[in-house]
Amino acid sequence: MQWCTPRMVTVVVALFAGALLVGCSGANVQGEYPDRRRGDATPYGNQRESVFGPGGLSLGGGGSRTQEDAGGGGIGVNGFLWRASLDTVSFMPVTSADPFGGVIITDWYSPPEAPDERFKMNVYILGRALRADGVRVAVFRQVADARAGWRDAPLAGETGTEIENAILTKARQLRADVLSN
């Protein structure tokens, strides 16, 4: 007995086509345009959304948010600390700014009054609350050496803490400005 006869192939193809048609017959297809989203009770026209979520992108905070949630709808960190950090390091060239991770990295900057030294900063915003421990700054300093190029050098005192305090002061001013309006 041979399994691959022309009649057997025809029967198998017919059974497969029939099973395919039966499988498609149960689809509940409607010929009308949907006016609501799946699982949503509001019509399309009454609700606006964006890629930043229902609240949109709000760098200044405001609204009815509490201090714990004053970070803006689209960024993962406190909006006031983010804006204050960018304002504070704006004199340096910014290499990378990640509002979702809360990291700002600057490139090396040489002040005009001291061309033989340069500085670099990494600013880390650690949460959505406007708190004193919500921001960390790492400052790096290098000095020019005629033989070896740039060498790492120690910083004077509490440079990172002073910049953190400047950022916090600016963030509190921004928050006070938003709340007074």
Coordinates of C-alpha atoms in Angstrom, one line a residue, residues 49-148:
E49 CA -3.1 61.3 25.8
S50 CA 0.6 61.7 25.1
V51 CA 3.7 59.6 25.2
F52 CA 4.4 61.2 28.6
G53 CA 1.3 59.8 30.2
P54 CA -2.0 61.4 31.3
G55 CA -0.4 64.3 33.0
G56 CA 1.9 65.2 30.1
L57 CA 5.4 66.5 30.7
S58 CA 5.6 69.0 33.5
L59 CA 9.0 70.2 34.5
G60 CA 7.7 72.8 36.9
G61 CA 5.4 70.6 38.9
G62 CA 2.3 72.4 40.2
G63 CA -1.3 71.2 40.1
S64 CA -2.5 69.1 43.0
R65 CA 0.6 67.0 43.4
T66 CA 2.2 66.5 46.7
Q67 CA 5.8 67.2 47.4
E68 CA 6.6 63.5 47.0
D69 CA 5.2 63.5 43.5
A70 CA 6.4 66.9 42.2
G71 CA 8.6 65.4 39.6
G72 CA 6.7 65.8 36.4
G73 CA 4.7 63.3 34.4
G74 CA 7.3 62.2 32.0
I75 CA 10.5 62.2 33.9
G76 CA 11.5 59.8 36.6
V77 CA 13.0 62.4 39.0
N78 CA 12.0 65.6 40.7
G79 CA 11.3 68.3 38.1
F80 CA 12.5 71.1 40.3
L81 CA 15.8 69.4 41.0
W82 CA 16.2 68.5 37.4
R83 CA 15.7 72.1 36.2
A84 CA 17.9 73.5 39.0
S85 CA 20.7 71.0 38.2
L86 CA 20.6 72.0 34.5
D87 CA 20.6 75.7 35.4
T88 CA 23.5 75.3 37.8
V89 CA 25.8 73.4 35.4
S90 CA 24.8 75.4 32.4
F91 CA 28.2 77.2 32.2
M92 CA 29.8 73.8 31.5
P93 CA 29.3 71.8 28.3
V94 CA 26.7 69.0 29.0
T95 CA 27.7 65.7 27.4
S96 CA 24.7 63.7 28.5
A97 CA 21.4 64.5 30.3
D98 CA 19.0 61.6 31.1
P99 CA 15.8 62.9 32.7
F100 CA 14.4 59.4 33.2
G101 CA 17.5 58.2 35.1
G102 CA 18.3 61.6 36.6
V103 CA 21.9 61.8 35.5
I104 CA 23.7 64.8 34.0
I105 CA 27.3 64.4 32.8
T106 CA 29.3 67.4 31.8
D107 CA 32.4 67.5 29.6
W108 CA 35.7 68.9 30.8
Y109 CA 35.6 72.7 31.4
S110 CA 38.6 75.0 31.8
P111 CA 37.7 78.4 33.5
P112 CA 39.2 81.4 31.6
E113 CA 41.0 82.6 34.7
A114 CA 42.8 79.2 35.1
P115 CA 43.5 77.6 31.8
D116 CA 45.9 75.0 33.3
E117 CA 43.1 73.2 35.2
R118 CA 39.8 71.7 34.2
F119 CA 36.7 70.4 35.9
K120 CA 34.0 67.8 35.1
M121 CA 30.8 67.1 37.0
N122 CA 28.4 64.2 37.3
V123 CA 25.0 65.2 38.8
Y124 CA 22.7 62.4 40.1
I125 CA 19.1 63.1 41.1
L126 CA 18.1 60.3 43.3
G127 CA 14.3 60.5 43.5
R128 CA 11.1 62.3 42.9
A129 CA 11.0 64.2 46.2
L130 CA 12.6 67.6 46.8
R131 CA 14.8 66.7 49.7
A132 CA 18.4 67.5 50.7
D133 CA 19.5 63.9 50.0
G134 CA 17.8 63.9 46.6
V135 CA 20.9 65.1 44.7
R136 CA 24.5 64.1 44.6
V137 CA 27.3 65.8 42.7
A138 CA 30.7 64.2 41.8
V139 CA 33.3 66.8 40.8
F140 CA 36.6 65.9 39.1
R141 CA 39.6 68.2 38.7
Q142 CA 42.7 67.8 36.5
V143 CA 45.7 70.0 36.2
A144 CA 48.0 70.4 33.2
D145 CA 51.4 68.9 33.4
A146 CA 54.0 69.8 30.7
R147 CA 55.3 66.2 30.6
A148 CA 52.3 64.0 31.2

